Coordinates of C-alpha atoms in Angstrom, one line a residue:
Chain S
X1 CA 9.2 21.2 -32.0
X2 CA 9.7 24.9 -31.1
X3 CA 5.9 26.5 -31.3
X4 CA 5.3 29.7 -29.9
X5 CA 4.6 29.4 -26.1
X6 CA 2.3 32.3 -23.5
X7 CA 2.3 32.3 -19.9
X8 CA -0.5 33.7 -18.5
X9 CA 0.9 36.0 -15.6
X10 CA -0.8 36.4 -12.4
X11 CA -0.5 39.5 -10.5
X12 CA -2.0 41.4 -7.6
X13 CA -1.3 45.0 -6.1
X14 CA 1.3 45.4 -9.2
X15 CA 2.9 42.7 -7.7
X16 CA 4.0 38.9 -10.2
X17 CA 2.8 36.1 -8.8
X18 CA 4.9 33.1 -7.7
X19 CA 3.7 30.8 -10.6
X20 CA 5.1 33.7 -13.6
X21 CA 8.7 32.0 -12.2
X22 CA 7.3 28.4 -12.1
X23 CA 5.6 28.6 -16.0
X24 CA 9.3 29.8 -17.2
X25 CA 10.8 26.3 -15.4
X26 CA 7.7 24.6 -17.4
X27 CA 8.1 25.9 -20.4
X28 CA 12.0 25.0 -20.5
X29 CA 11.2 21.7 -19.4
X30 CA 8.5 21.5 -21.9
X31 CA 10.6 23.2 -24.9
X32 CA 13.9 25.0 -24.6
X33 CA 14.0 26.0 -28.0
X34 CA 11.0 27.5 -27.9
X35 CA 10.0 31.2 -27.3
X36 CA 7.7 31.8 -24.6
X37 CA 6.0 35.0 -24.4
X38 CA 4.5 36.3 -21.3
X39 CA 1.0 38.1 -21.1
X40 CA 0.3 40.7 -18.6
X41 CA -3.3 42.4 -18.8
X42 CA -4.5 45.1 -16.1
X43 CA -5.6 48.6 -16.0
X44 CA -3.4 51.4 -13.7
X45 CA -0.2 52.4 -12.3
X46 CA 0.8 49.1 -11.0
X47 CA 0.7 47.2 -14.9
X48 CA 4.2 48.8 -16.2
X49 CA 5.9 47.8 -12.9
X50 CA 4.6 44.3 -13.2
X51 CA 5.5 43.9 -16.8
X52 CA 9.2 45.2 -16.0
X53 CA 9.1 42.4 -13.2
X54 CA 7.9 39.8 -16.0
X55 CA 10.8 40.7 -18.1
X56 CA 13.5 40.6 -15.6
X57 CA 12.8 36.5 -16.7
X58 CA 10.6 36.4 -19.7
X59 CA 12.3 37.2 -23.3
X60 CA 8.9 39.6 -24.8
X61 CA 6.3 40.6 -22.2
X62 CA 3.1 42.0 -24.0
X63 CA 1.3 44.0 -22.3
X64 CA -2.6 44.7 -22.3
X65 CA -4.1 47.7 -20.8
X66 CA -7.5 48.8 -20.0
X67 CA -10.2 49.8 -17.8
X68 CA -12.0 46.8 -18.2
X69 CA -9.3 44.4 -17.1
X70 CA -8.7 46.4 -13.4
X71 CA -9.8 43.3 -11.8
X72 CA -9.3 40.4 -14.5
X73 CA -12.5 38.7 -16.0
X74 CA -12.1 35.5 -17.1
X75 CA -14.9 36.5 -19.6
X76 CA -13.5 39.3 -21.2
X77 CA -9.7 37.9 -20.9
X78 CA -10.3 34.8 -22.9
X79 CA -11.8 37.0 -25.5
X80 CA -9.1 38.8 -26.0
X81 CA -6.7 36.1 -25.7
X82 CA -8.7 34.2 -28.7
X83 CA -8.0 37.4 -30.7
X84 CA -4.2 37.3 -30.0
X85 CA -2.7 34.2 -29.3
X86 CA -1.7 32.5 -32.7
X87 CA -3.8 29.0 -33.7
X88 CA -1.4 26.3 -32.8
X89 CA 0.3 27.8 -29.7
X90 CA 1.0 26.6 -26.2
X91 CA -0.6 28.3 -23.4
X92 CA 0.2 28.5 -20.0
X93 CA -1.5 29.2 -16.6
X94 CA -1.6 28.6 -13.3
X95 CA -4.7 26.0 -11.9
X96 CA -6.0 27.6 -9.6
X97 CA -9.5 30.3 -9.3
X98 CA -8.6 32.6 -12.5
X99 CA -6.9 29.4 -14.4
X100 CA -10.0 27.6 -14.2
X101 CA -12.7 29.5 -15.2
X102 CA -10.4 30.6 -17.9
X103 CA -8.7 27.9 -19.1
X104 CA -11.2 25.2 -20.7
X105 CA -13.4 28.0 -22.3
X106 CA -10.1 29.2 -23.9
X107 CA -9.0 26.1 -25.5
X108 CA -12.6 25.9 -27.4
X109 CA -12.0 29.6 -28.7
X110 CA -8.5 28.4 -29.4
X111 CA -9.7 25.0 -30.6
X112 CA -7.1 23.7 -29.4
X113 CA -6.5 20.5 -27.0
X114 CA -6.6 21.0 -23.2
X115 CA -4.9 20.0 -20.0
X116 CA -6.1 20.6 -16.5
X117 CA -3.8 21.0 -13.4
X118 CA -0.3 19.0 -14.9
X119 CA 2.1 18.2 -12.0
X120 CA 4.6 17.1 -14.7
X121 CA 5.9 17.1 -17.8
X122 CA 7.5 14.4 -19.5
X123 CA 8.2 15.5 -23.3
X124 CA 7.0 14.5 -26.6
X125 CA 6.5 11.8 -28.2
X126 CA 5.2 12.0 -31.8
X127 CA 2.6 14.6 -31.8
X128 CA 1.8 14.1 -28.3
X129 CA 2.9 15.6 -25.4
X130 CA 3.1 13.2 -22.5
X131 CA 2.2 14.6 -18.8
X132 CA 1.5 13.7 -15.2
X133 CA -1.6 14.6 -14.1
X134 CA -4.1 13.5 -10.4
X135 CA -7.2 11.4 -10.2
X136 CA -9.4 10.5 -7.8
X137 CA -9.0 13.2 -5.3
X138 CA -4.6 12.3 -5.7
X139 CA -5.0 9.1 -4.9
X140 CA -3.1 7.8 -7.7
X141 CA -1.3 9.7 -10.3
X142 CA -1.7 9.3 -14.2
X143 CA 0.4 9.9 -17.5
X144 CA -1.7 10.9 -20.0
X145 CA -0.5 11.1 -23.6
X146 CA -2.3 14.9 -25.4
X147 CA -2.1 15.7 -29.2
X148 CA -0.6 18.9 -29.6
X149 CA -0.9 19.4 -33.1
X150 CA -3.6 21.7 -33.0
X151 CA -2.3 23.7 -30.1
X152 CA -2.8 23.5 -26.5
X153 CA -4.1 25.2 -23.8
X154 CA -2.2 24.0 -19.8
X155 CA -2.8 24.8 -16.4
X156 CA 0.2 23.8 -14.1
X157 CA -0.6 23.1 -10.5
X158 CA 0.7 25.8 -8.0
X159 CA 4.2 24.3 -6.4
X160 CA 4.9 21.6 -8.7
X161 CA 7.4 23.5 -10.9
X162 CA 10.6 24.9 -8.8
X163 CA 11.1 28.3 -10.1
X164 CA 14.8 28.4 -10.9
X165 CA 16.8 31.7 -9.6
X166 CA 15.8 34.0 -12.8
X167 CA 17.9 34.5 -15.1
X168 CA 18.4 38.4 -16.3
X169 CA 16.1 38.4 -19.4
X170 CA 16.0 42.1 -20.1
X171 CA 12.8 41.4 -21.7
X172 CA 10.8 43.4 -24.4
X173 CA 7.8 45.0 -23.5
X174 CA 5.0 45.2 -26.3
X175 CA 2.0 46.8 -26.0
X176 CA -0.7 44.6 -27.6
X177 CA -3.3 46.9 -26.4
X178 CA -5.0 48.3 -29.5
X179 CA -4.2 44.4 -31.1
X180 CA -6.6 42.8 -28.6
X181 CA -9.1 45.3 -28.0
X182 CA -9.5 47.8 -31.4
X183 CA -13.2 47.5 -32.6
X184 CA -14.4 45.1 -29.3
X185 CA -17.0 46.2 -26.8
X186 CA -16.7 45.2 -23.1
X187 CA -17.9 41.6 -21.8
X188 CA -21.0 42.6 -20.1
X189 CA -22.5 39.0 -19.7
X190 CA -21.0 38.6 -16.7
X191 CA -19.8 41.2 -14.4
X192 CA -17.2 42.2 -11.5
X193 CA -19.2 43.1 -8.5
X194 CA -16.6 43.4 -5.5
X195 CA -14.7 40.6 -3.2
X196 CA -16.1 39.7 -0.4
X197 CA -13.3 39.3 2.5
X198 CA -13.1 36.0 4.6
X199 CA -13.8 36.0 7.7
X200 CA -11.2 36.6 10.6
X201 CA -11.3 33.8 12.5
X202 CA -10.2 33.8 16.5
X203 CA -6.9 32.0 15.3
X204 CA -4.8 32.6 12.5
X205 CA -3.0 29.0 10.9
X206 CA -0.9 31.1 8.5
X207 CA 1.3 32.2 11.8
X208 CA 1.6 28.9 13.4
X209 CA 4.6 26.8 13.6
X210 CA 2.6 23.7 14.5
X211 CA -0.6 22.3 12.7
X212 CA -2.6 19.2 13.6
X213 CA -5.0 19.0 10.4
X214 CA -8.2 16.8 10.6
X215 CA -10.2 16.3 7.7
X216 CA -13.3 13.6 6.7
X217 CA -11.5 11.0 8.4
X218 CA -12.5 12.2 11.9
X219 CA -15.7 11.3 10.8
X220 CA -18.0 13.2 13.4
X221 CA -18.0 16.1 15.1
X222 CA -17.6 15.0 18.4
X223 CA -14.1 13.4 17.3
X224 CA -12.8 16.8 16.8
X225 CA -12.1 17.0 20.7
X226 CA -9.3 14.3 20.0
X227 CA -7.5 16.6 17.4
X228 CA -7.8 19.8 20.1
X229 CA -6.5 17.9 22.3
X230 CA -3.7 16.6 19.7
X231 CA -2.7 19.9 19.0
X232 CA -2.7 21.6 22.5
X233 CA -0.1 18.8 23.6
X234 CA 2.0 19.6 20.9
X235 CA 1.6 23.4 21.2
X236 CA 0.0 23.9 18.1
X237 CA -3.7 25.0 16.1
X238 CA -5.7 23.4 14.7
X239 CA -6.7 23.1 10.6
X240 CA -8.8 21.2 8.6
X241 CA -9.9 20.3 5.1
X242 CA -12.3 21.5 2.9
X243 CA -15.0 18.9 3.9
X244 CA -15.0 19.8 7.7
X245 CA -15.7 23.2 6.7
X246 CA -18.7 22.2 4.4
X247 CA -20.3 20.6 7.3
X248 CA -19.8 23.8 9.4
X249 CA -17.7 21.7 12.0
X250 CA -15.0 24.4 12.2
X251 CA -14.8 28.1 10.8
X252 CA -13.4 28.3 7.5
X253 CA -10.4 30.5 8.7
X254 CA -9.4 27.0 9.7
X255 CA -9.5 25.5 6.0
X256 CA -6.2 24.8 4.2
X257 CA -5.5 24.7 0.7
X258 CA -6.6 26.5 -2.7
X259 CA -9.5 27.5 -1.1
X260 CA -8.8 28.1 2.3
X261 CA -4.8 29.2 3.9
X262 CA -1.6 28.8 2.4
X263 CA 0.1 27.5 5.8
X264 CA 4.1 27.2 6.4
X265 CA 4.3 25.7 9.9
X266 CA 7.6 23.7 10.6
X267 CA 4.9 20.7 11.9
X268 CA 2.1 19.5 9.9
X269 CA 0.7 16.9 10.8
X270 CA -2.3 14.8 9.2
X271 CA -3.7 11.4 8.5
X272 CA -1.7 10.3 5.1
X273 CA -5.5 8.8 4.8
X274 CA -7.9 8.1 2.1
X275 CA -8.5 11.4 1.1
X276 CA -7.2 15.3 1.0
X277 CA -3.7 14.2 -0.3
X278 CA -4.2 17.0 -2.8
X279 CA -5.3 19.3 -0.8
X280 CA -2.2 18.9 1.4
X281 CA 0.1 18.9 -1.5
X282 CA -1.5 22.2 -2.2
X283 CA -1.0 23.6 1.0
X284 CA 2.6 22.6 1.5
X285 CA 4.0 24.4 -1.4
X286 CA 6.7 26.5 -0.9
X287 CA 7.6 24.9 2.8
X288 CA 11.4 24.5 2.7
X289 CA 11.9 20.6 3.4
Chain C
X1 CA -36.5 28.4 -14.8
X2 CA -35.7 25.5 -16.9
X3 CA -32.5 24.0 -15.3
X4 CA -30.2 21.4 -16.1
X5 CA -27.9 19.4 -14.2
X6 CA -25.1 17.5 -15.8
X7 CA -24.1 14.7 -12.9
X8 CA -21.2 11.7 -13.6
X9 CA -21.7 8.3 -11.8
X10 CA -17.7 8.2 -10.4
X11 CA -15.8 5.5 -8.0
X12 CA -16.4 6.8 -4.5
X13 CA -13.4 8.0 -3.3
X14 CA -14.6 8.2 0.4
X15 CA -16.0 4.7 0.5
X16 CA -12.7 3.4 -1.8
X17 CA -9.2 3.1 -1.3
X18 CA -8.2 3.7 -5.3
X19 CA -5.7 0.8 -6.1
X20 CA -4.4 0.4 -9.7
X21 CA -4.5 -2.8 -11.5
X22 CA -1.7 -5.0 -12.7
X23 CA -0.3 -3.8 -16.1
X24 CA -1.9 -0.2 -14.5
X25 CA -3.7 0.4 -17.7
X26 CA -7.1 1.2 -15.3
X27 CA -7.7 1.3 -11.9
X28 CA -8.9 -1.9 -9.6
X29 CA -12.8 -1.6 -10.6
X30 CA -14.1 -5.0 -9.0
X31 CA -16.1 -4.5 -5.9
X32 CA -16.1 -0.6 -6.4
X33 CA -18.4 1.6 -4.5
X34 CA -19.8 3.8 -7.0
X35 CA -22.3 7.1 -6.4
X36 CA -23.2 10.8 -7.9
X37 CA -20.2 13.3 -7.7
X38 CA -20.0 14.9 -4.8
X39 CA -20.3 18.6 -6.5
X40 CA -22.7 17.4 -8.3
X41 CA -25.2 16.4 -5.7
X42 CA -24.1 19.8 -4.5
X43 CA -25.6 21.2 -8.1
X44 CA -28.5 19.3 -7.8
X45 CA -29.8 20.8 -4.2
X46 CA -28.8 24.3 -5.3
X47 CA -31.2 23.3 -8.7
X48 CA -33.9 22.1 -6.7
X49 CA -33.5 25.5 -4.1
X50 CA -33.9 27.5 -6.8
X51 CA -37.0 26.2 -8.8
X52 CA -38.4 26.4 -4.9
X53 CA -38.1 29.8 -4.9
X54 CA -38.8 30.7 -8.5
X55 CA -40.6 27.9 -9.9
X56 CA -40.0 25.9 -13.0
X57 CA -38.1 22.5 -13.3
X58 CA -35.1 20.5 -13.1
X59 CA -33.3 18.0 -15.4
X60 CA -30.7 15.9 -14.9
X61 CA -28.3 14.9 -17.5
X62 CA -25.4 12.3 -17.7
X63 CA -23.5 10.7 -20.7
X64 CA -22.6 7.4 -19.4
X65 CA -23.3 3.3 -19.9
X66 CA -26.6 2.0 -18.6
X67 CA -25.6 2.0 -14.5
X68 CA -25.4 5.8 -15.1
X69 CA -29.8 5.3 -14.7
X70 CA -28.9 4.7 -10.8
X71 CA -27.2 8.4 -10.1
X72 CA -30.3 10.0 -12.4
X73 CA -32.9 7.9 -10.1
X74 CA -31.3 9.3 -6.9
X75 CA -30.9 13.0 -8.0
X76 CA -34.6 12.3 -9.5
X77 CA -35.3 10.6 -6.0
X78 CA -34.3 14.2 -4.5
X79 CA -36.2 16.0 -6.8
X80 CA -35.3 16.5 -10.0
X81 CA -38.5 16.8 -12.7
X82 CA -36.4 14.3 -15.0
X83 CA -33.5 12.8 -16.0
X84 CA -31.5 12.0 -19.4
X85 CA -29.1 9.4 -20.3
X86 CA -27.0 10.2 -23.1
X87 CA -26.1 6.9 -23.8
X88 CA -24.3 5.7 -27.4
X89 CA -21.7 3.3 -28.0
X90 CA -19.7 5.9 -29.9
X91 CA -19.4 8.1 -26.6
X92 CA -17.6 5.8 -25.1
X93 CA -13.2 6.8 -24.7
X94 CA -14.3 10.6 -25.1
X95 CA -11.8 13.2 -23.5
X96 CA -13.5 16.0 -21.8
X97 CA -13.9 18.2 -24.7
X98 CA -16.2 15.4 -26.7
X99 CA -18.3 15.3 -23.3
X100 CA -18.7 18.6 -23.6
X101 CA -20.1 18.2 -27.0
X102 CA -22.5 15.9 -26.2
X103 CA -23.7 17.7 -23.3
X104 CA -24.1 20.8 -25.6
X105 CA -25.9 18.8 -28.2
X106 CA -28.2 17.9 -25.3
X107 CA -28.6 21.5 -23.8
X108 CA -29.5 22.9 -27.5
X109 CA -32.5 19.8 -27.7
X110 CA -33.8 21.0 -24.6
X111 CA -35.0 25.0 -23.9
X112 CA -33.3 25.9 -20.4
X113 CA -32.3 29.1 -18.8
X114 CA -29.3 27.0 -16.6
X115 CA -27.0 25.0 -16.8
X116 CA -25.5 23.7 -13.4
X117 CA -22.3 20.9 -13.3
X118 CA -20.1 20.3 -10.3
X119 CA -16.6 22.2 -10.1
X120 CA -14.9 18.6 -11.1
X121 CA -15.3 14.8 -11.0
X122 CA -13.1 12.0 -10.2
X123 CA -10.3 12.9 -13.2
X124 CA -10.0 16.2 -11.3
X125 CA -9.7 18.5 -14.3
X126 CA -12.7 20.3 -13.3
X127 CA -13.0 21.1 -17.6
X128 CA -16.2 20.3 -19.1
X129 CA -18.3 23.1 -17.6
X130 CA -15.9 26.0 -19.0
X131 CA -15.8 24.1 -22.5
X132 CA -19.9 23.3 -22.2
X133 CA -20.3 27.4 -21.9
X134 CA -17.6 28.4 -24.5
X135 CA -18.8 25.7 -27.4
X136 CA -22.6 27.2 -26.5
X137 CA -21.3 30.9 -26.4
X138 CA -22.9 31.3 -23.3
X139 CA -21.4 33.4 -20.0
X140 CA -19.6 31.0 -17.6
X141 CA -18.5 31.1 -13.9
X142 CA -17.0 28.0 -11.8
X143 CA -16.4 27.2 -8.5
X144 CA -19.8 29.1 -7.5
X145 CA -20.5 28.8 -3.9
X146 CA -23.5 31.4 -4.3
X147 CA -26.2 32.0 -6.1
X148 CA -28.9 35.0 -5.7
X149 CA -31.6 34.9 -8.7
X150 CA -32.1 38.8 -9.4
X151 CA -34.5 39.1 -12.2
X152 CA -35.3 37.2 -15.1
X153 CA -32.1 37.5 -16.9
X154 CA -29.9 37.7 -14.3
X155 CA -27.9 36.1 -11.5
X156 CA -25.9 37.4 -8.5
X157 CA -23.3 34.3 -8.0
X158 CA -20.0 34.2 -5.9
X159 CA -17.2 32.5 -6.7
X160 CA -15.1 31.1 -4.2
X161 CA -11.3 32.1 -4.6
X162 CA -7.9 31.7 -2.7
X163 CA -7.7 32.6 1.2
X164 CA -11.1 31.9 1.7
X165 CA -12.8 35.2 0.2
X166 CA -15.9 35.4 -2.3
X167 CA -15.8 37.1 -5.8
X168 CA -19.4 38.4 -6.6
X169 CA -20.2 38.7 -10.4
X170 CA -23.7 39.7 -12.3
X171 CA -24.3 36.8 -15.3
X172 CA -26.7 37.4 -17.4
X173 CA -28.9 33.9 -18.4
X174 CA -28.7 32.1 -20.3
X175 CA -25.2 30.5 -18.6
X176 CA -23.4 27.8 -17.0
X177 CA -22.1 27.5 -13.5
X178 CA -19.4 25.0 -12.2
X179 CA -21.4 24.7 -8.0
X180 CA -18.6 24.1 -5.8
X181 CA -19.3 21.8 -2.2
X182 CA -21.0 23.4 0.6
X183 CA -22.9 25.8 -1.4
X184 CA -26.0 24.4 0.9
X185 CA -26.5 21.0 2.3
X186 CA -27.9 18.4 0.0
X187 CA -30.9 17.1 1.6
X188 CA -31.4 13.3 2.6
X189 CA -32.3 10.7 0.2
X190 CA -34.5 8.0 1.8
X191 CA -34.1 4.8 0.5
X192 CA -37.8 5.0 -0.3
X193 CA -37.8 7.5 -2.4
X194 CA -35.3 5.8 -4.3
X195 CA -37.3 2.8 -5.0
X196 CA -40.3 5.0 -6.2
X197 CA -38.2 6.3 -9.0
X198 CA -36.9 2.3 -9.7
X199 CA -39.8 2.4 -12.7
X200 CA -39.7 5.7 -13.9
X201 CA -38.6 6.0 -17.6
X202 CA -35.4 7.8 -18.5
X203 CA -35.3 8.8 -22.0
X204 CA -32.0 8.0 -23.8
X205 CA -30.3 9.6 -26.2
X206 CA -27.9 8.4 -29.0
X207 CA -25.2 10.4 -31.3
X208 CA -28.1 10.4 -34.3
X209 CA -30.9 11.9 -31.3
X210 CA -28.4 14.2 -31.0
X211 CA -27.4 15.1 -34.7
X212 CA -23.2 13.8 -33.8
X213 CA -21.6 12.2 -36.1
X214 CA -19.3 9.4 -34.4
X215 CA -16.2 11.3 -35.5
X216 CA -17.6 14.8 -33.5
X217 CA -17.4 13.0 -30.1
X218 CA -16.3 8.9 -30.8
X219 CA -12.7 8.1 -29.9
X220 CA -11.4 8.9 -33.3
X221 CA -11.9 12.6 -31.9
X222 CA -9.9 12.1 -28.5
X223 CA -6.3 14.4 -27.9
X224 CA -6.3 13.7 -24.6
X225 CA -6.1 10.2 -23.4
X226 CA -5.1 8.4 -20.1
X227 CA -1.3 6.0 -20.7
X228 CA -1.1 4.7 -17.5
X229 CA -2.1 5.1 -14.0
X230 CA 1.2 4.5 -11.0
X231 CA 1.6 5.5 -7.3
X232 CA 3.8 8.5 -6.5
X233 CA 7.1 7.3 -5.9
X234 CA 8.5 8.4 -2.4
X235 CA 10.4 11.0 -2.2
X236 CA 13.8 12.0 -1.4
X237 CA 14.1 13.2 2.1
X238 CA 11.4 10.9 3.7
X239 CA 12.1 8.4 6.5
X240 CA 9.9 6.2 7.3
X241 CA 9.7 5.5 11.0
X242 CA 9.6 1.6 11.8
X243 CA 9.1 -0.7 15.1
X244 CA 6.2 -0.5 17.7
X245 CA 4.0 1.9 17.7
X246 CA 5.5 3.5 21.2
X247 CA 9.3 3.2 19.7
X248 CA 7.5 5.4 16.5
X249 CA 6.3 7.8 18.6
X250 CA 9.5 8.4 20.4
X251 CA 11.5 8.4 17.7
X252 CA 8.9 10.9 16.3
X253 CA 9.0 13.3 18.9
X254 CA 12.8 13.2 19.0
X255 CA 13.2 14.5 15.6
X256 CA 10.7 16.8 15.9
X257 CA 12.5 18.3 19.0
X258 CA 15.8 17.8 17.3
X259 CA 14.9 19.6 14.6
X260 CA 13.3 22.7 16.3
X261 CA 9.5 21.6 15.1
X262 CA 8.4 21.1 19.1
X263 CA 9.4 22.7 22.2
X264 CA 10.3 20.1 25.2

């Protein structure tokens, strides 16, 4: 096959994020022969540290700096991406916030195909790329069969790619800089205003060792008492699902998954029910079985 | 402001256990409970909320078969102004991206200031709304759990994001927002209000209303398609725990202890 792969890499406080690692496992799976270049774009200090970081395991690391990417628009970053990446490319990125407001837009501009939150990949076939993907809120899982020809834009969901211990790349760093920004003026269509902290809540579910989670299933409020009761036999919090938060049953310092906590108790315990499998899939990752 | 709300009709995944039929080429679809996307219902109410405040009207939009009429009738039955079907036998097999074309054609027939979807639908991929914005060339943000209208042009909308926090952004209109669930709390539909919308007339529209060719959006267009659907196999390291459901228990709590997870 060998096409020229990108990983989009997350990073926050000049430090990579998790996924960088788990996009390299991808893209072997995916491709060994092929190269796979890994993206960094920021403004500051931080951005050289976190490109030296991406090539401790990526072979080329290009690097794009400027003001306007010191807190990364998805706007102004697929922009810039559509002016750099090469028509017929595979392109990485996590699934999660920043992957999917990214992400589809990007595959237009790329016109290339797309595929949203792949929890596996099972190799070509032809033209087409065959992968695993979730429907119906993970109730059943699906392998869907994706033209590649034209290029392809993938999110990979959090966890579902082990990062492999790193091998020593000794990457190159590139700066693309004046490539993907000579001549182009600032996105202002849409524009950064601040983050807005969560809420501290009078527990914390990222510190606790064991977790009693109740989500739609408990079906009203009044249930909850059952789960309280649950946990404080067991010596544990309480958490919930997205769905108890929307109806302002508990505080949302309570909610797991993308939205909510990333939670690593040694107990978790929930209703292997209708609903919120992929939430809990999401919230597990990275708990040593 | 004009706005418009693109809304699927989807299985109910609350009301049904998903099972997959025999040669698993589909899902079980007989006796299915099927009703609006959740986020889209979400989309809806924050549509409705803000032609309250501001004034102006709401459409709803969705590209689906003839049963699709029931989901416009209840969004309609909440208050939307109006609802389209885009309804053609060539739509039907379209990925997300030919979706997103027909829900572009329809957005360029019309003259609106917004366009709302819901952050996914039953596939999950949560795609059409980034590709809807990008083939318009219009600003996009998803997973909005927040909107503030500012001025004429422009919107003050927050963006949920990991750990629970809220990324505020300025977009300028016209754009498209994917509304994430519990942005407000969609108001009850009485079965009365339902029925009064029974003989309203929803206008459809076909790929030639919509100037596609078959080949833009048909099936002939399609990179991504569905193989097969199957059941996660179990994993290694799970035990499943069999007998009464006291002998469970105990067995339960011994492992837990044993393995450090509870304190006797």
């Amino acid at each position: 096959m060998s096409r020229q792969m990108f990983s989009y890499i997350l990073h926050k406080d000049g430090v990579v994020d998790d996924t960088a690692l788990e996009m390299v496992t991808a893209a072997k799976k995916l491709d060994p022969e092929s190269s796979n270049t890994a993206i960094v774009m920021g403004a500051g200090e931080g951005l050289d540290s976190v490109c030296r970081e991406a090539a401790c395991f990526y072979s080329e690391v290009w690097k794009i700096d400027n003001e306007a990417l010191f807190y990364p628009n998805a706007e102004m970053v697929r922009m810039l991406l559509g002016r750099i990446i090469p028509r017929g490319a595979i392109v990485l990125m996590p699934h999660e916030h920043f992957g999917m407001d990214l992400g589809p837009g990007l595959s237009i501009k790329l016109d290339s195909a797309y595929l949203a939150d792949v929890v596996d990949l099972e190799g070509m076939e032809g033209a087409f790329l065959n992968v695993v993907r979730q429907e119906y809120n993970g109730q059943v899982n699906t392998r869907v069969a994706c033209d590649i020809s034209a290029g392809v834009v993938i999110t990979l969901r959090p966890g579902s790619f082990e990062a492999d211990e790193p091998e020593a790349a000794l990457g190159l760093v590139v700066d693309e800089s004046s490539e993907a920004l000579e001549g182009v003026t600032p996105e202002v269509r849409r524009r950064f205003l601040g983050v807005v902290e969560a809420e501290i809540g009078d527990v914390d579910i990222t510190k606790a060792d064991v977790l009693v989670s109740v989500g739609r299933g408990i079906e009203n409020k009044d249930n909850l008492s059952i789960i309280f009761d649950l946990a404080k036999a067991m010596g544990g919090e309480v958490s919930c699902s997205r769905p108890i938060v929307d109806s302002n049953w508990l505080e949302k310092s309570r909610q797991v998954g993308t939205s909510g906590q990333t939670v690593k108790p040694k107990v978790y315990m929930w209703r292997w029910g209708l609903v919120d499998r992929f939430n809990t899939w999401e919230v597990l990752r990275g708990i040593p079985s | 402001m004009e706005i418009l709300v693109c809304v699927k009709r989807v299985p109910d995944t609350w009301e049904n256990e998903i099972e997959i039929n025999r040669d698993g080429a589909d899902i079980k679809r007989e006796d299915m409970v099927y009703s609006v996307n959740e986020w889209d219902n979400y989309a809806v109410e924050e549509a409705i909320r803000i032609r309250e405040r501001v004034g102006g009207s709401v459409t709803v939009v969705s590209v689906g078969d003839k049963e699709s009429e029931e989901v416009l009738r209840r969004e309609m039955a909440m208050g939307a102004n109006k609802g389209i079907l885009a309804r053609d036998e060539a739509f039907k097999g379209c990925d997300g991206r030919g979706i997103a074309a027909i829900l572009k054609a329809v957005v360029e027939k019309g003259s609106y200031d917004l366009v709302l979807t819901g952050v996914q639908s039953d596939s999950g991929a949560a795609q059409v709304s980034g590709m809807l914005a990008a083939m318009l060339d219009w600003p996009f943000a998803s997973i909005v759990n927040q909107i503030e209208v500012m001025g004429e042009r422009t919107l003050k909308v927050g963006r949920e994001i990991a750990g629970g926090n809220q990324e505020m952004n300025e977009i300028t209109l016209p754009c498209v927002l994917s509304i994430q669930t519990g942005i407000n709390e969609p108001r009850y539909v009485g079965i009365r209000r339902i029925r009064k919308m029974a003989e309203v007339e929803i206008p459809e529209y076909g790929a030639s209303d919509l100037g596609l060719s078959a080949e833009s959006v048909g099936e002939s267009s399609v990179r991504v398609k569905v193989k097969d659907y199957f059941v996660p196999m179990l994993g290694e390291g799970a035990e499943m725990l069999k007998g009464s459901q006291e002998d469970v228990v105990e067995k339960l709590i011994e492992l837990l202890k044993s393995k450090g997870g509870i304190k006797s």
